[in-house]
CSV table of C-alpha atoms in Angstrom, one decimal:
chain,number,residue,atom,x,y,z
A,1,ALA,CA,-2.1,-19.5,1.8
A,2,THR,CA,-3.6,-18.2,5.1
A,3,ASN,CA,-2.3,-16.0,7.9
A,4,ALA,CA,-1.5,-18.3,10.7
A,5,THR,CA,-2.7,-15.8,13.4
A,6,THR,CA,-6.0,-14.7,11.8
A,7,GLY,CA,-6.9,-17.5,9.4
A,8,LEU,CA,-7.5,-14.9,6.7
A,9,ALA,CA,-6.5,-15.8,3.1
A,10,VAL,CA,-3.3,-14.1,2.1
A,11,ALA,CA,-3.5,-12.1,-1.1
A,12,ALA,CA,-1.3,-13.2,-4.0
A,13,LEU,CA,1.2,-10.5,-4.8
A,14,GLY,CA,3.7,-10.6,-7.7
A,15,ASP,CA,7.4,-11.0,-7.1
A,16,ASP,CA,8.3,-8.0,-9.3
A,17,ASN,CA,9.2,-4.5,-8.2
A,18,GLU,CA,6.0,-2.3,-8.1
A,19,SER,CA,3.6,-5.3,-8.3
A,20,TRP,CA,0.3,-4.4,-6.6
A,21,VAL,CA,-3.1,-5.8,-5.7
A,22,TRP,CA,-6.0,-3.3,-5.3
A,23,HIS,CA,-8.8,-3.9,-2.8
A,24,ASP,CA,-11.9,-1.7,-2.3
A,25,ASP,CA,-12.9,-0.2,1.1
A,26,LYS,CA,-14.5,-3.5,2.1
A,27,MET,CA,-11.3,-5.4,1.4
A,28,LYS,CA,-12.7,-7.1,-1.8
A,29,GLN,CA,-9.9,-7.7,-4.3
A,30,VAL,CA,-10.7,-5.6,-7.4
A,31,SER,CA,-7.6,-5.8,-9.6
A,32,ALA,CA,-3.9,-6.4,-9.8
A,33,GLY,CA,-1.1,-4.9,-11.9
A,34,GLN,CA,2.4,-3.6,-12.2
A,35,GLY,CA,3.8,-0.1,-11.9
A,36,ILE,CA,3.0,2.8,-9.6
A,37,ASP,CA,1.6,4.9,-12.4
A,38,ASN,CA,-0.9,2.2,-13.3
A,39,LEU,CA,-1.9,2.0,-9.6
A,40,LYS,CA,-2.3,5.8,-9.4
A,41,ALA,CA,-4.7,5.7,-12.4
A,42,LEU,CA,-7.1,3.5,-10.4
A,43,LEU,CA,-7.3,5.8,-7.3
A,44,LYS,CA,-10.5,7.8,-7.4
A,45,ALA,CA,-10.8,11.0,-5.3
A,46,ASP,CA,-14.1,10.0,-3.8
A,47,GLU,CA,-13.1,6.5,-2.7
A,48,CYS,CA,-11.1,4.7,-0.1
A,49,GLY,CA,-9.3,1.3,-0.5
A,50,PHE,CA,-6.1,-0.6,0.0
A,51,ALA,CA,-3.2,-1.4,-2.3
A,52,PHE,CA,-0.7,-4.2,-1.4
A,53,PHE,CA,2.5,-2.9,-3.0
A,54,ARG,CA,5.8,-4.6,-3.5
A,55,VAL,CA,9.0,-2.5,-3.4
A,56,PHE,CA,12.7,-3.1,-4.1
A,57,GLY,CA,15.1,-0.6,-2.7
A,58,GLU,CA,18.8,-0.2,-2.2
A,59,ASN,CA,20.5,0.9,1.1
A,60,ILE,CA,17.2,1.3,3.0
A,61,GLY,CA,18.1,2.3,6.6
A,62,ASN,CA,21.8,2.7,5.7
A,63,VAL,CA,22.4,-1.0,5.6
A,64,GLY,CA,25.1,-0.5,3.0
A,65,LYS,CA,25.5,0.6,-0.6
A,66,GLY,CA,24.6,-2.2,-3.0
A,67,ILE,CA,22.5,-4.0,-0.5
A,68,LYS,CA,19.0,-4.5,-1.8
A,69,THR,CA,15.9,-4.8,0.3
A,70,GLU,CA,12.5,-5.9,-0.8
A,71,PHE,CA,9.3,-5.5,1.1
A,72,ASN,CA,5.5,-5.5,0.8
A,73,ILE,CA,3.5,-2.5,2.1
A,74,VAL,CA,-0.1,-1.7,2.6
A,75,LEU,CA,-1.0,1.6,1.0
A,76,GLN,CA,-4.3,2.9,2.6
A,77,TRP,CA,-5.9,5.2,0.0
A,78,LYS,CA,-8.2,7.9,1.3
A,79,GLY,CA,-9.4,10.0,-1.6
A,80,GLU,CA,-9.5,13.7,-0.9
A,81,ASN,CA,-13.3,13.8,-1.8
A,82,ALA,CA,-14.2,10.6,0.1
A,83,SER,CA,-16.9,11.1,2.7
A,84,ALA,CA,-15.9,11.1,6.4
A,85,MET,CA,-18.0,7.9,6.8
A,86,LYS,CA,-16.1,6.1,4.0
A,87,LYS,CA,-12.8,7.1,5.7
A,88,VAL,CA,-14.0,5.8,9.1
A,89,LYS,CA,-15.2,2.5,7.6
A,90,ALA,CA,-11.9,2.1,5.7
A,91,ASN,CA,-10.0,2.7,9.0
A,92,GLY,CA,-11.9,-0.2,10.4
A,93,GLN,CA,-10.6,-2.5,7.6
A,94,LEU,CA,-6.9,-1.5,8.0
A,95,GLN,CA,-6.1,-4.4,10.4
A,96,LYS,CA,-7.7,-6.9,7.9
A,97,ALA,CA,-5.6,-5.4,5.2
A,98,LEU,CA,-2.4,-5.8,7.3
A,99,ASP,CA,-3.4,-9.4,8.1
A,100,THR,CA,-4.1,-10.2,4.5
A,101,CYS,CA,-1.1,-8.6,2.8
A,102,PRO,CA,1.7,-11.2,2.7
A,103,ALA,CA,4.8,-10.5,4.9
A,104,ASN,CA,4.2,-6.7,5.0
A,105,LYS,CA,6.3,-4.1,6.7
A,106,GLY,CA,3.2,-2.0,7.8
A,107,SER,CA,1.1,0.6,6.2
A,108,LEU,CA,1.2,4.1,4.8
A,109,GLU,CA,-1.7,6.5,4.5
A,110,VAL,CA,-2.1,8.0,1.1
A,111,LEU,CA,-4.1,11.2,0.7
A,112,GLY,CA,-3.2,12.2,-2.8
A,113,THR,CA,-1.4,11.0,-5.9
A,114,ASP,CA,1.0,14.0,-6.6
A,115,ASN,CA,3.7,12.7,-4.3
A,116,LEU,CA,2.9,9.0,-4.6
A,117,THR,CA,6.1,7.5,-6.1
A,118,THR,CA,8.1,4.4,-5.3
A,119,ALA,CA,10.9,6.7,-4.0
A,120,THR,CA,8.4,8.4,-1.6
A,121,VAL,CA,7.1,4.9,-0.4
A,122,ILE,CA,10.7,3.9,0.3
A,123,ASP,CA,11.5,7.1,2.1
A,124,ARG,CA,8.4,6.9,4.3
A,125,MET,CA,9.2,3.2,5.2
A,126,ALA,CA,12.9,3.9,6.0
A,127,PRO,CA,13.7,3.5,9.7
A,128,GLY,CA,13.3,6.8,11.5
A,129,SER,CA,11.5,8.5,8.7
A,130,GLY,CA,8.8,9.9,11.0
A,131,SER,CA,5.9,10.5,8.7
A,132,LYS,CA,3.8,7.6,7.5
A,133,VAL,CA,1.6,9.8,5.3
A,134,ILE,CA,1.9,10.6,1.6
A,135,ASP,CA,-0.2,13.6,0.6
């Protein structure tokens, strides 16, 4: 499939909760998998890249107890030891990541793995959450 606006190929992302597709800082698809812990294991402190991540949540934005929401999100990884140049170049690829991730709800900047959990992703994507950074 392709994005109707940009013509870019849309990445295949699994239908299961915590499915992900990992892209390097040049938006080349490197791997895919399942589970936030498996994704965290790939994130290197001296690299940048993008993970397309699928999340299921309940009562996001106070829509009601028992109402489930599912969405795709672009996680922009900026490793703590990545050079400034790598981070700048990765910023230049963010729009391509957003155009390539299927039906996404936007992006979060991820600066560390300690607080990278599905619950934190859901919290940061909730309406009115303010911060779009996970450190």
